[in-house]
């Protein structure tokens, strides 16, 4: 884009007036009482009418380009830090929900407002410790590092994992035989489990378990149950396989790439069945009961006092 050419105006609006002759009547008066050849009638008087402000020249696109790039980088960093970040799926542990090479967008905003992971959500979380030991470390080039730093592509320096939340703090989750997985005694119907897999894995490395998840932590499992080193296989490490909520980067909300794989990642209905969240569902009733007990006791005491007072009044009248 080249410079925008701006034309300068002459300062004259309309046709030029015919210069008057000195011998014509009224010419001297029209000139303000001065002679046409005097200094007062020099070019200074007409120059003031042409001394108009010229519009500023528009800056060249190439001069503005560095500013535009700077603003774009700042916005990208803000979005990456507080709103949405892209992550690449490095393995098959979440098949068929996610395929290796998919790019997912992760919501990082809601955790800033106190939102915690819920059962059924697919979340990205930082390695709680030694989960990624032995995994190959990518070696990106300079351009990939810059794009990863500003959030335009997944960062190779971040040790993150992606799994599905099966249970949250206070839940009891268990696997017996080939399944189903049970949470708080309720069997889960898991249509997202990889075709041909069983919900539970029969082995002696952690596939069979019954665990109560500590408060402030979550229990995660991959959808490809027989190909996922998840919470089940880290029970011998600090934390017992549960992931601290503080390690959660955010919830995966959509598959953004490739276009043929575009899809949202909603929470499955199986986690909304009655009774699975027994503690939360009972909480309103418990709170209501706790609030009602003092009210009932106060009312009973008031009725007792009123009855006793009436009895005293009634007895005094009879005796008199």
PDB file of C-alpha atoms in Angstrom:
ATOM      1  CA  UNK A   1       0.000   0.000   0.000  1.00  0.00           C
ATOM      2  CA  UNK A   2       1.577   3.270  -1.020  1.00  0.00           C
ATOM      3  CA  UNK A   3       1.225   6.710   0.458  1.00  0.00           C
ATOM      4  CA  UNK A   4      -2.120   8.382   0.100  1.00  0.00           C
ATOM      5  CA  UNK A   5      -1.624  11.359  -2.156  1.00  0.00           C
ATOM      6  CA  UNK A   6      -3.372  14.488  -0.825  1.00  0.00           C
ATOM      7  CA  UNK A   7      -3.912  17.420  -3.181  1.00  0.00           C
ATOM      8  CA  UNK A   8      -3.413  20.986  -1.859  1.00  0.00           C
ATOM      9  CA  UNK A   9      -6.043  23.546  -2.632  1.00  0.00           C
ATOM     10  CA  UNK A  10      -5.142  26.968  -4.050  1.00  0.00           C
ATOM     11  CA  UNK A  11      -7.065  28.872  -1.384  1.00  0.00           C
ATOM     12  CA  UNK A  12      -9.460  30.463  -3.919  1.00  0.00           C
ATOM     13  CA  UNK A  13     -13.097  29.447  -3.749  1.00  0.00           C
ATOM     14  CA  UNK A  14     -14.850  30.119  -7.079  1.00  0.00           C
ATOM     15  CA  UNK A  15     -13.826  32.308 -10.067  1.00  0.00           C
ATOM     16  CA  UNK A  16     -11.229  34.999  -9.652  1.00  0.00           C
ATOM     17  CA  UNK A  17     -12.583  38.529  -9.594  1.00  0.00           C
ATOM     18  CA  UNK A  18     -11.795  40.877 -12.478  1.00  0.00           C
ATOM     19  CA  UNK A  19      -9.149  43.272 -11.265  1.00  0.00           C
ATOM     20  CA  UNK A  20     -10.528  46.815 -10.984  1.00  0.00           C
ATOM     21  CA  UNK A  21      -9.141  49.842 -12.784  1.00  0.00           C
ATOM     22  CA  UNK A  22      -7.942  52.828 -10.796  1.00  0.00           C
ATOM     23  CA  UNK A  23      -9.914  55.245 -12.893  1.00  0.00           C
ATOM     24  CA  UNK A  24     -13.205  53.475 -12.187  1.00  0.00           C
ATOM     25  CA  UNK A  25     -15.384  55.060  -9.539  1.00  0.00           C
ATOM     26  CA  UNK A  26     -15.316  53.394  -6.107  1.00  0.00           C
ATOM     27  CA  UNK A  27     -12.157  51.410  -6.691  1.00  0.00           C
ATOM     28  CA  UNK A  28     -10.159  53.435  -4.207  1.00  0.00           C
ATOM     29  CA  UNK A  29     -12.856  53.027  -1.572  1.00  0.00           C
ATOM     30  CA  UNK A  30     -13.035  49.302  -2.153  1.00  0.00           C
ATOM     31  CA  UNK A  31      -9.304  49.095  -1.593  1.00  0.00           C
ATOM     32  CA  UNK A  32      -9.746  50.476   1.887  1.00  0.00           C
ATOM     33  CA  UNK A  33      -8.658  53.993   0.999  1.00  0.00           C
ATOM     34  CA  UNK A  34      -5.181  53.031  -0.212  1.00  0.00           C
ATOM     35  CA  UNK A  35      -3.559  53.421  -3.556  1.00  0.00           C
ATOM     36  CA  UNK A  36      -3.191  50.278  -5.647  1.00  0.00           C
ATOM     37  CA  UNK A  37       0.534  50.788  -5.849  1.00  0.00           C
ATOM     38  CA  UNK A  38       1.106  51.334  -2.110  1.00  0.00           C
ATOM     39  CA  UNK A  39       2.779  48.889   0.283  1.00  0.00           C
ATOM     40  CA  UNK A  40      -0.537  48.210   2.075  1.00  0.00           C
ATOM     41  CA  UNK A  41      -1.867  46.541  -1.049  1.00  0.00           C
ATOM     42  CA  UNK A  42       1.124  44.177  -1.304  1.00  0.00           C
ATOM     43  CA  UNK A  43       0.818  40.334  -1.301  1.00  0.00           C
ATOM     44  CA  UNK A  44       0.604  40.144   2.515  1.00  0.00           C
ATOM     45  CA  UNK A  45      -3.101  40.798   2.489  1.00  0.00           C
ATOM     46  CA  UNK A  46      -3.886  38.011   0.041  1.00  0.00           C
ATOM     47  CA  UNK A  47      -1.372  35.575   1.611  1.00  0.00           C
ATOM     48  CA  UNK A  48      -3.330  35.420   4.875  1.00  0.00           C
ATOM     49  CA  UNK A  49      -6.300  34.013   3.024  1.00  0.00           C
ATOM     50  CA  UNK A  50      -4.157  31.210   1.590  1.00  0.00           C
ATOM     51  CA  UNK A  51      -2.433  30.335   4.852  1.00  0.00           C
ATOM     52  CA  UNK A  52      -4.636  27.294   5.519  1.00  0.00           C
ATOM     53  CA  UNK A  53      -3.596  24.212   7.540  1.00  0.00           C
ATOM     54  CA  UNK A  54      -2.503  21.341   5.331  1.00  0.00           C
ATOM     55  CA  UNK A  55      -3.833  17.833   6.318  1.00  0.00           C
ATOM     56  CA  UNK A  56      -1.278  15.436   7.805  1.00  0.00           C
ATOM     57  CA  UNK A  57       0.076  12.827   5.476  1.00  0.00           C
ATOM     58  CA  UNK A  58      -1.087   9.273   6.284  1.00  0.00           C
ATOM     59  CA  UNK A  59       1.706   7.101   7.597  1.00  0.00           C
ATOM     60  CA  UNK A  60       3.026   4.373   5.354  1.00  0.00           C
ATOM     61  CA  UNK A  61       1.734   0.847   5.966  1.00  0.00           C
ATOM     62  CA  UNK A  62       5.302  -0.375   6.367  1.00  0.00           C
ATOM     63  CA  UNK A  63       5.924   2.203   9.079  1.00  0.00           C
ATOM     64  CA  UNK A  64       2.803   1.082  10.970  1.00  0.00           C
ATOM     65  CA  UNK A  65       3.528  -2.648  10.564  1.00  0.00           C
ATOM     66  CA  UNK A  66       5.884  -2.940  13.598  1.00  0.00           C
ATOM     67  CA  UNK A  67       3.240  -1.291  15.805  1.00  0.00           C
ATOM     68  CA  UNK A  68       0.560  -3.688  14.546  1.00  0.00           C
ATOM     69  CA  UNK A  69       2.825  -6.671  15.197  1.00  0.00           C
ATOM     70  CA  UNK A  70       3.572  -5.427  18.711  1.00  0.00           C
ATOM     71  CA  UNK A  71      -0.125  -5.041  19.529  1.00  0.00           C
ATOM     72  CA  UNK A  72      -0.860  -8.501  18.109  1.00  0.00           C
ATOM     73  CA  UNK A  73       1.875 -10.069  20.268  1.00  0.00           C
ATOM     74  CA  UNK A  74       0.580  -8.388  23.431  1.00  0.00           C
ATOM     75  CA  UNK A  75      -2.978  -9.547  22.706  1.00  0.00           C
ATOM     76  CA  UNK A  76      -1.760 -13.088  21.982  1.00  0.00           C
ATOM     77  CA  UNK A  77       0.108 -13.204  25.305  1.00  0.00           C
ATOM     78  CA  UNK A  78      -2.930 -11.941  27.218  1.00  0.00           C
ATOM     79  CA  UNK A  79      -5.202 -14.481  25.530  1.00  0.00           C
ATOM     80  CA  UNK A  80      -2.743 -17.304  26.203  1.00  0.00           C
ATOM     81  CA  UNK A  81      -2.280 -16.345  29.845  1.00  0.00           C
ATOM     82  CA  UNK A  82      -5.882 -15.663  30.816  1.00  0.00           C
ATOM     83  CA  UNK A  83      -8.379 -16.809  28.186  1.00  0.00           C
ATOM     84  CA  UNK A  84      -7.660 -19.646  25.737  1.00  0.00           C
ATOM     85  CA  UNK A  85      -4.589 -21.674  24.835  1.00  0.00           C
ATOM     86  CA  UNK A  86      -3.980 -24.281  22.130  1.00  0.00           C
ATOM     87  CA  UNK A  87      -2.575 -27.701  23.028  1.00  0.00           C
ATOM     88  CA  UNK A  88      -1.469 -30.587  20.838  1.00  0.00           C
ATOM     89  CA  UNK A  89      -2.463 -34.185  21.595  1.00  0.00           C
ATOM     90  CA  UNK A  90       0.794 -36.181  21.777  1.00  0.00           C
ATOM     91  CA  UNK A  91      -0.515 -39.737  22.275  1.00  0.00           C
ATOM     92  CA  UNK A  92      -3.439 -42.124  21.778  1.00  0.00           C
ATOM     93  CA  UNK A  93      -4.493 -42.230  25.458  1.00  0.00           C
ATOM     94  CA  UNK A  94      -7.709 -40.248  24.796  1.00  0.00           C
ATOM     95  CA  UNK A  95      -8.902 -42.119  21.696  1.00  0.00           C
ATOM     96  CA  UNK A  96     -11.413 -41.990  20.173  1.00  0.00           C
ATOM     97  CA  UNK A  97     -12.430 -38.690  21.726  1.00  0.00           C
ATOM     98  CA  UNK A  98      -9.070 -37.180  20.760  1.00  0.00           C
ATOM     99  CA  UNK A  99      -6.628 -38.406  18.151  1.00  0.00           C
ATOM    100  CA  UNK A 100      -2.877 -37.970  18.166  1.00  0.00           C
ATOM    101  CA  UNK A 101      -2.068 -34.672  16.444  1.00  0.00           C
ATOM    102  CA  UNK A 102      -5.398 -32.985  17.227  1.00  0.00           C
ATOM    103  CA  UNK A 103      -5.236 -29.392  18.417  1.00  0.00           C
ATOM    104  CA  UNK A 104      -7.605 -28.508  21.236  1.00  0.00           C
ATOM    105  CA  UNK A 105      -8.505 -25.125  22.691  1.00  0.00           C
ATOM    106  CA  UNK A 106      -8.438 -24.962  26.467  1.00  0.00           C
ATOM    107  CA  UNK A 107     -10.541 -22.568  28.518  1.00  0.00           C
ATOM    108  CA  UNK A 108      -8.228 -20.881  31.041  1.00  0.00           C
ATOM    109  CA  UNK A 109     -10.637 -18.108  32.052  1.00  0.00           C
ATOM    110  CA  UNK A 110     -13.172 -19.862  34.303  1.00  0.00           C
ATOM    111  CA  UNK A 111     -10.571 -21.152  36.813  1.00  0.00           C
ATOM    112  CA  UNK A 112      -9.710 -17.507  37.531  1.00  0.00           C
ATOM    113  CA  UNK A 113     -13.261 -17.107  38.860  1.00  0.00           C
ATOM    114  CA  UNK A 114     -12.994 -20.084  41.202  1.00  0.00           C
ATOM    115  CA  UNK A 115     -14.424 -22.727  38.878  1.00  0.00           C
ATOM    116  CA  UNK A 116     -13.066 -26.197  39.652  1.00  0.00           C
ATOM    117  CA  UNK A 117     -12.948 -29.281  37.390  1.00  0.00           C
ATOM    118  CA  UNK A 118     -16.138 -31.326  37.240  1.00  0.00           C
ATOM    119  CA  UNK A 119     -16.679 -35.020  36.634  1.00  0.00           C
ATOM    120  CA  UNK A 120     -16.681 -35.875  32.941  1.00  0.00           C
ATOM    121  CA  UNK A 121     -14.697 -32.861  31.761  1.00  0.00           C
ATOM    122  CA  UNK A 122     -11.571 -33.288  29.651  1.00  0.00           C
ATOM    123  CA  UNK A 123      -8.848 -31.238  31.326  1.00  0.00           C
ATOM    124  CA  UNK A 124      -5.243 -30.280  30.697  1.00  0.00           C
ATOM    125  CA  UNK A 125      -3.039 -30.375  33.787  1.00  0.00           C
ATOM    126  CA  UNK A 126       0.606 -29.983  34.665  1.00  0.00           C
ATOM    127  CA  UNK A 127       2.572 -33.111  35.491  1.00  0.00           C
ATOM    128  CA  UNK A 128       1.948 -33.781  39.218  1.00  0.00           C
ATOM    129  CA  UNK A 129       5.403 -35.384  39.366  1.00  0.00           C
ATOM    130  CA  UNK A 130       7.193 -38.047  37.300  1.00  0.00           C
ATOM    131  CA  UNK A 131       4.170 -38.946  35.160  1.00  0.00           C
ATOM    132  CA  UNK A 132       6.103 -37.976  32.039  1.00  0.00           C
ATOM    133  CA  UNK A 133       9.399 -39.551  33.003  1.00  0.00           C
ATOM    134  CA  UNK A 134      10.856 -41.363  30.001  1.00  0.00           C
ATOM    135  CA  UNK A 135       8.664 -39.526  27.502  1.00  0.00           C
ATOM    136  CA  UNK A 136      10.569 -38.078  24.505  1.00  0.00           C
ATOM    137  CA  UNK A 137      11.242 -34.345  24.733  1.00  0.00           C
ATOM    138  CA  UNK A 138      10.442 -32.348  21.565  1.00  0.00           C
ATOM    139  CA  UNK A 139      13.170 -30.199  20.035  1.00  0.00           C
ATOM    140  CA  UNK A 140      11.399 -27.243  18.342  1.00  0.00           C
ATOM    141  CA  UNK A 141      13.155 -24.728  16.114  1.00  0.00           C
ATOM    142  CA  UNK A 142      13.387 -21.005  16.875  1.00  0.00           C
ATOM    143  CA  UNK A 143      10.155 -20.111  15.066  1.00  0.00           C
ATOM    144  CA  UNK A 144       8.214 -22.848  16.865  1.00  0.00           C
ATOM    145  CA  UNK A 145       9.571 -21.644  20.201  1.00  0.00           C
ATOM    146  CA  UNK A 146       8.425 -18.077  19.533  1.00  0.00           C
ATOM    147  CA  UNK A 147       4.977 -19.216  18.370  1.00  0.00           C
ATOM    148  CA  UNK A 148       4.703 -21.485  21.399  1.00  0.00           C
ATOM    149  CA  UNK A 149       5.715 -18.659  23.737  1.00  0.00           C
ATOM    150  CA  UNK A 150       2.957 -16.356  22.477  1.00  0.00           C
ATOM    151  CA  UNK A 151       0.393 -19.173  22.374  1.00  0.00           C
ATOM    152  CA  UNK A 152      -0.079 -19.512  18.622  1.00  0.00           C
ATOM    153  CA  UNK A 153       1.061 -23.130  18.832  1.00  0.00           C
ATOM    154  CA  UNK A 154       1.599 -25.608  21.691  1.00  0.00           C
ATOM    155  CA  UNK A 155       4.680 -24.925  23.805  1.00  0.00           C
ATOM    156  CA  UNK A 156       7.296 -27.649  23.887  1.00  0.00           C
ATOM    157  CA  UNK A 157       8.574 -26.557  27.298  1.00  0.00           C
ATOM    158  CA  UNK A 158       5.324 -27.179  29.146  1.00  0.00           C
ATOM    159  CA  UNK A 159       4.946 -30.666  30.638  1.00  0.00           C
ATOM    160  CA  UNK A 160       1.196 -31.050  30.395  1.00  0.00           C
ATOM    161  CA  UNK A 161      -1.168 -34.011  30.166  1.00  0.00           C
ATOM    162  CA  UNK A 162      -4.777 -34.363  29.072  1.00  0.00           C
ATOM    163  CA  UNK A 163      -7.277 -36.810  30.627  1.00  0.00           C
ATOM    164  CA  UNK A 164     -10.935 -37.058  31.634  1.00  0.00           C
ATOM    165  CA  UNK A 165     -12.027 -36.240  35.184  1.00  0.00           C
ATOM    166  CA  UNK A 166     -13.742 -39.303  36.652  1.00  0.00           C
ATOM    167  CA  UNK A 167     -14.014 -38.280  40.305  1.00  0.00           C
ATOM    168  CA  UNK A 168     -13.454 -35.180  42.430  1.00  0.00           C
ATOM    169  CA  UNK A 169     -12.501 -34.559  46.045  1.00  0.00           C
ATOM    170  CA  UNK A 170     -14.568 -36.645  48.471  1.00  0.00           C
ATOM    171  CA  UNK A 171     -15.714 -39.175  45.827  1.00  0.00           C
ATOM    172  CA  UNK A 172     -15.055 -42.892  46.109  1.00  0.00           C
ATOM    173  CA  UNK A 173     -14.104 -44.378  42.741  1.00  0.00           C
ATOM    174  CA  UNK A 174     -13.560 -48.074  42.112  1.00  0.00           C
ATOM    175  CA  UNK A 175     -12.853 -50.677  39.456  1.00  0.00           C
ATOM    176  CA  UNK A 176     -13.557 -54.390  39.856  1.00  0.00           C
ATOM    177  CA  UNK A 177     -12.972 -56.905  37.099  1.00  0.00           C
ATOM    178  CA  UNK A 178     -13.627 -55.379  33.700  1.00  0.00           C
ATOM    179  CA  UNK A 179     -16.016 -52.788  35.097  1.00  0.00           C
ATOM    180  CA  UNK A 180     -18.038 -50.711  35.026  1.00  0.00           C
ATOM    181  CA  UNK A 181     -16.293 -47.883  36.850  1.00  0.00           C
ATOM    182  CA  UNK A 182     -18.277 -46.844  39.913  1.00  0.00           C
ATOM    183  CA  UNK A 183     -18.343 -43.412  41.523  1.00  0.00           C
ATOM    184  CA  UNK A 184     -19.970 -43.201  44.950  1.00  0.00           C
ATOM    185  CA  UNK A 185     -21.477 -46.611  44.279  1.00  0.00           C
ATOM    186  CA  UNK A 186     -23.081 -45.574  40.968  1.00  0.00           C
ATOM    187  CA  UNK A 187     -22.023 -47.405  37.787  1.00  0.00           C
ATOM    188  CA  UNK A 188     -20.971 -45.159  34.926  1.00  0.00           C
ATOM    189  CA  UNK A 189     -22.210 -45.651  31.384  1.00  0.00           C
ATOM    190  CA  UNK A 190     -19.152 -44.550  29.400  1.00  0.00           C
ATOM    191  CA  UNK A 191     -19.823 -44.358  25.645  1.00  0.00           C
ATOM    192  CA  UNK A 192     -16.576 -42.406  25.176  1.00  0.00           C
ATOM    193  CA  UNK A 193     -14.402 -45.413  26.113  1.00  0.00           C
ATOM    194  CA  UNK A 194     -12.335 -46.623  23.146  1.00  0.00           C
ATOM    195  CA  UNK A 195     -14.119 -49.316  21.140  1.00  0.00           C
ATOM    196  CA  UNK A 196     -12.934 -52.767  22.195  1.00  0.00           C
ATOM    197  CA  UNK A 197     -11.697 -51.589  25.601  1.00  0.00           C
ATOM    198  CA  UNK A 198     -13.307 -52.493  28.897  1.00  0.00           C
ATOM    199  CA  UNK A 199     -13.998 -49.661  31.372  1.00  0.00           C
ATOM    200  CA  UNK A 200     -11.654 -51.295  33.907  1.00  0.00           C
ATOM    201  CA  UNK A 201      -8.379 -53.087  33.276  1.00  0.00           C
ATOM    202  CA  UNK A 202      -7.641 -56.428  34.891  1.00  0.00           C
ATOM    203  CA  UNK A 203      -4.010 -56.236  36.025  1.00  0.00           C
ATOM    204  CA  UNK A 204      -1.991 -56.020  39.223  1.00  0.00           C
ATOM    205  CA  UNK A 205      -0.311 -52.675  38.473  1.00  0.00           C
ATOM    206  CA  UNK A 206      -3.285 -50.502  39.481  1.00  0.00           C
ATOM    207  CA  UNK A 207      -6.131 -51.425  37.168  1.00  0.00           C
ATOM    208  CA  UNK A 208      -8.120 -52.836  40.097  1.00  0.00           C
ATOM    209  CA  UNK A 209      -8.678 -50.276  42.855  1.00  0.00           C
ATOM    210  CA  UNK A 210     -11.017 -48.552  45.282  1.00  0.00           C
ATOM    211  CA  UNK A 211      -9.916 -45.030  46.193  1.00  0.00           C
ATOM    212  CA  UNK A 212     -11.417 -42.082  48.049  1.00  0.00           C
ATOM    213  CA  UNK A 213     -10.174 -38.937  46.349  1.00  0.00           C
ATOM    214  CA  UNK A 214      -8.706 -36.371  48.784  1.00  0.00           C
ATOM    215  CA  UNK A 215     -10.270 -32.919  48.912  1.00  0.00           C
ATOM    216  CA  UNK A 216      -8.677 -30.475  46.485  1.00  0.00           C
ATOM    217  CA  UNK A 217      -7.739 -33.240  44.042  1.00  0.00           C
ATOM    218  CA  UNK A 218      -9.231 -35.074  41.056  1.00  0.00           C
ATOM    219  CA  UNK A 219      -9.034 -38.628  39.713  1.00  0.00           C
ATOM    220  CA  UNK A 220      -8.342 -38.772  35.968  1.00  0.00           C
ATOM    221  CA  UNK A 221      -8.464 -41.580  33.422  1.00  0.00           C
ATOM    222  CA  UNK A 222      -7.865 -41.799  29.673  1.00  0.00           C
ATOM    223  CA  UNK A 223     -10.674 -42.821  27.316  1.00  0.00           C
ATOM    224  CA  UNK A 224      -8.367 -45.438  25.797  1.00  0.00           C
ATOM    225  CA  UNK A 225      -8.420 -47.422  29.032  1.00  0.00           C
ATOM    226  CA  UNK A 226      -5.945 -50.117  28.028  1.00  0.00           C
ATOM    227  CA  UNK A 227      -3.480 -47.532  26.676  1.00  0.00           C
ATOM    228  CA  UNK A 228      -3.418 -44.770  29.288  1.00  0.00           C
ATOM    229  CA  UNK A 229      -0.985 -44.273  32.158  1.00  0.00           C
ATOM    230  CA  UNK A 230      -3.377 -42.239  34.272  1.00  0.00           C
ATOM    231  CA  UNK A 231      -4.266 -41.959  37.978  1.00  0.00           C
ATOM    232  CA  UNK A 232      -4.577 -45.735  38.250  1.00  0.00           C
ATOM    233  CA  UNK A 233      -0.906 -46.331  37.526  1.00  0.00           C
ATOM    234  CA  UNK A 234       0.547 -43.640  39.786  1.00  0.00           C
ATOM    235  CA  UNK A 235      -0.994 -44.741  43.079  1.00  0.00           C
ATOM    236  CA  UNK A 236       2.462 -45.594  44.455  1.00  0.00           C
ATOM    237  CA  UNK A 237       3.616 -41.974  44.024  1.00  0.00           C
ATOM    238  CA  UNK A 238       2.991 -38.977  46.322  1.00  0.00           C
ATOM    239  CA  UNK A 239      -0.685 -38.039  46.073  1.00  0.00           C
ATOM    240  CA  UNK A 240      -1.739 -41.623  45.383  1.00  0.00           C
ATOM    241  CA  UNK A 241      -2.470 -40.916  41.717  1.00  0.00           C
ATOM    242  CA  UNK A 242      -4.833 -38.006  42.391  1.00  0.00           C
ATOM    243  CA  UNK A 243      -4.032 -34.702  40.662  1.00  0.00           C
ATOM    244  CA  UNK A 244      -4.099 -31.420  42.642  1.00  0.00           C
ATOM    245  CA  UNK A 245      -6.756 -29.023  41.376  1.00  0.00           C
ATOM    246  CA  UNK A 246      -4.088 -26.309  41.363  1.00  0.00           C
ATOM    247  CA  UNK A 247      -2.260 -28.245  38.620  1.00  0.00           C
ATOM    248  CA  UNK A 248      -5.223 -27.971  36.245  1.00  0.00           C
ATOM    249  CA  UNK A 249      -4.520 -25.530  33.411  1.00  0.00           C
ATOM    250  CA  UNK A 250      -8.070 -25.531  32.089  1.00  0.00           C
ATOM    251  CA  UNK A 251     -10.877 -27.450  30.444  1.00  0.00           C
ATOM    252  CA  UNK A 252     -10.600 -28.572  26.810  1.00  0.00           C
ATOM    253  CA  UNK A 253     -13.662 -27.131  25.087  1.00  0.00           C
ATOM    254  CA  UNK A 254     -13.218 -27.758  21.361  1.00  0.00           C
ATOM    255  CA  UNK A 255     -11.131 -29.643  18.804  1.00  0.00           C
ATOM    256  CA  UNK A 256      -9.905 -26.798  16.594  1.00  0.00           C
ATOM    257  CA  UNK A 257      -7.619 -28.657  14.174  1.00  0.00           C
ATOM    258  CA  UNK A 258      -7.761 -30.356  11.730  1.00  0.00           C
ATOM    259  CA  UNK A 259     -10.980 -28.846  10.339  1.00  0.00           C
ATOM    260  CA  UNK A 260     -12.365 -32.295   9.556  1.00  0.00           C
ATOM    261  CA  UNK A 261     -12.162 -33.139  13.280  1.00  0.00           C
ATOM    262  CA  UNK A 262     -13.843 -29.982  14.562  1.00  0.00           C
ATOM    263  CA  UNK A 263     -16.100 -30.777  17.531  1.00  0.00           C
ATOM    264  CA  UNK A 264     -17.003 -29.552  20.981  1.00  0.00           C
ATOM    265  CA  UNK A 265     -16.115 -31.537  24.123  1.00  0.00           C
ATOM    266  CA  UNK A 266     -19.210 -31.517  26.354  1.00  0.00           C
ATOM    267  CA  UNK A 267     -19.580 -33.222  29.708  1.00  0.00           C
ATOM    268  CA  UNK A 268     -21.289 -36.654  29.329  1.00  0.00           C
ATOM    269  CA  UNK A 269     -24.749 -37.134  30.841  1.00  0.00           C
ATOM    270  CA  UNK A 270     -23.687 -40.209  32.818  1.00  0.00           C
ATOM    271  CA  UNK A 271     -22.155 -37.938  35.477  1.00  0.00           C
ATOM    272  CA  UNK A 272     -25.504 -36.210  36.066  1.00  0.00           C
ATOM    273  CA  UNK A 273     -27.362 -39.310  37.203  1.00  0.00           C
ATOM    274  CA  UNK A 274     -29.131 -39.051  40.599  1.00  0.00           C
ATOM    275  CA  UNK A 275     -27.091 -40.129  43.593  1.00  0.00           C
ATOM    276  CA  UNK A 276     -23.649 -39.862  42.019  1.00  0.00           C
ATOM    277  CA  UNK A 277     -23.146 -36.570  43.808  1.00  0.00           C
ATOM    278  CA  UNK A 278     -24.694 -37.702  47.055  1.00  0.00           C
ATOM    279  CA  UNK A 279     -22.874 -35.179  49.204  1.00  0.00           C
ATOM    280  CA  UNK A 280     -23.887 -32.180  47.129  1.00  0.00           C
ATOM    281  CA  UNK A 281     -27.461 -33.338  46.616  1.00  0.00           C
ATOM    282  CA  UNK A 282     -27.878 -33.923  50.337  1.00  0.00           C
ATOM    283  CA  UNK A 283     -26.298 -30.618  51.293  1.00  0.00           C
ATOM    284  CA  UNK A 284     -29.435 -28.441  50.827  1.00  0.00           C
ATOM    285  CA  UNK A 285     -31.462 -30.853  52.960  1.00  0.00           C
ATOM    286  CA  UNK A 286     -28.803 -30.981  55.647  1.00  0.00           C
ATOM    287  CA  UNK A 287     -28.528 -27.196  55.722  1.00  0.00           C
ATOM    288  CA  UNK A 288     -32.311 -26.856  55.843  1.00  0.00           C
ATOM    289  CA  UNK A 289     -32.526 -29.303  58.732  1.00  0.00           C
ATOM    290  CA  UNK A 290     -29.730 -27.532  60.573  1.00  0.00           C
ATOM    291  CA  UNK A 291     -31.573 -24.239  60.215  1.00  0.00           C
ATOM    292  CA  UNK A 292     -34.951 -25.700  61.167  1.00  0.00           C
ATOM    293  CA  UNK A 293     -33.859 -27.377  64.420  1.00  0.00           C
ATOM    294  CA  UNK A 294     -33.121 -24.139  66.340  1.00  0.00           C
ATOM    295  CA  UNK A 295     -36.374 -22.615  65.052  1.00  0.00           C
ATOM    296  CA  UNK A 296     -38.421 -25.603  66.243  1.00  0.00           C
ATOM    297  CA  UNK A 297     -36.699 -25.624  69.646  1.00  0.00           C
ATOM    298  CA  UNK A 298     -37.291 -21.888  70.048  1.00  0.00           C
ATOM    299  CA  UNK A 299     -40.960 -22.288  69.160  1.00  0.00           C
ATOM    300  CA  UNK A 300     -41.410 -25.173  71.603  1.00  0.00           C
ATOM    301  CA  UNK A 301     -39.766 -23.171  74.387  1.00  0.00           C
ATOM    302  CA  UNK A 302     -41.971 -20.186  73.632  1.00  0.00           C
ATOM    303  CA  UNK A 303     -45.116 -22.339  73.735  1.00  0.00           C
ATOM    304  CA  UNK A 304     -43.991 -23.843  77.070  1.00  0.00           C
ATOM    305  CA  UNK A 305     -43.360 -20.426  78.623  1.00  0.00           C
ATOM    306  CA  UNK A 306     -46.705 -19.112  77.339  1.00  0.00           C
ATOM    307  CA  UNK A 307     -48.563 -22.130  78.729  1.00  0.00           C
ATOM    308  CA  UNK A 308     -46.906 -21.740  82.134  1.00  0.00           C
ATOM    309  CA  UNK A 309     -47.769 -18.044  82.266  1.00  0.00           C
ATOM    310  CA  UNK A 310     -51.392 -18.730  81.374  1.00  0.00           C
ATOM    311  CA  UNK A 311     -51.549 -21.382  84.090  1.00  0.00           C
ATOM    312  CA  UNK A 312     -50.288 -18.918  86.718  1.00  0.00           C
ATOM    313  CA  UNK A 313     -52.791 -16.267  85.647  1.00  0.00           C
ATOM    314  CA  UNK A 314     -55.626 -18.761  85.678  1.00  0.00           C
ATOM    315  CA  UNK A 315     -54.684 -20.088  89.143  1.00  0.00           C
ATOM    316  CA  UNK A 316     -54.515 -16.609  90.685  1.00  0.00           C
ATOM    317  CA  UNK A 317     -57.998 -15.711  89.492  1.00  0.00           C
ATOM    318  CA  UNK A 318     -59.549 -18.811  91.053  1.00  0.00           C
ATOM    319  CA  UNK A 319     -57.880 -18.255  94.402  1.00  0.00           C
ATOM    320  CA  UNK A 320     -59.151 -14.665  94.629  1.00  0.00           C
TER     321      UNK A 320
END
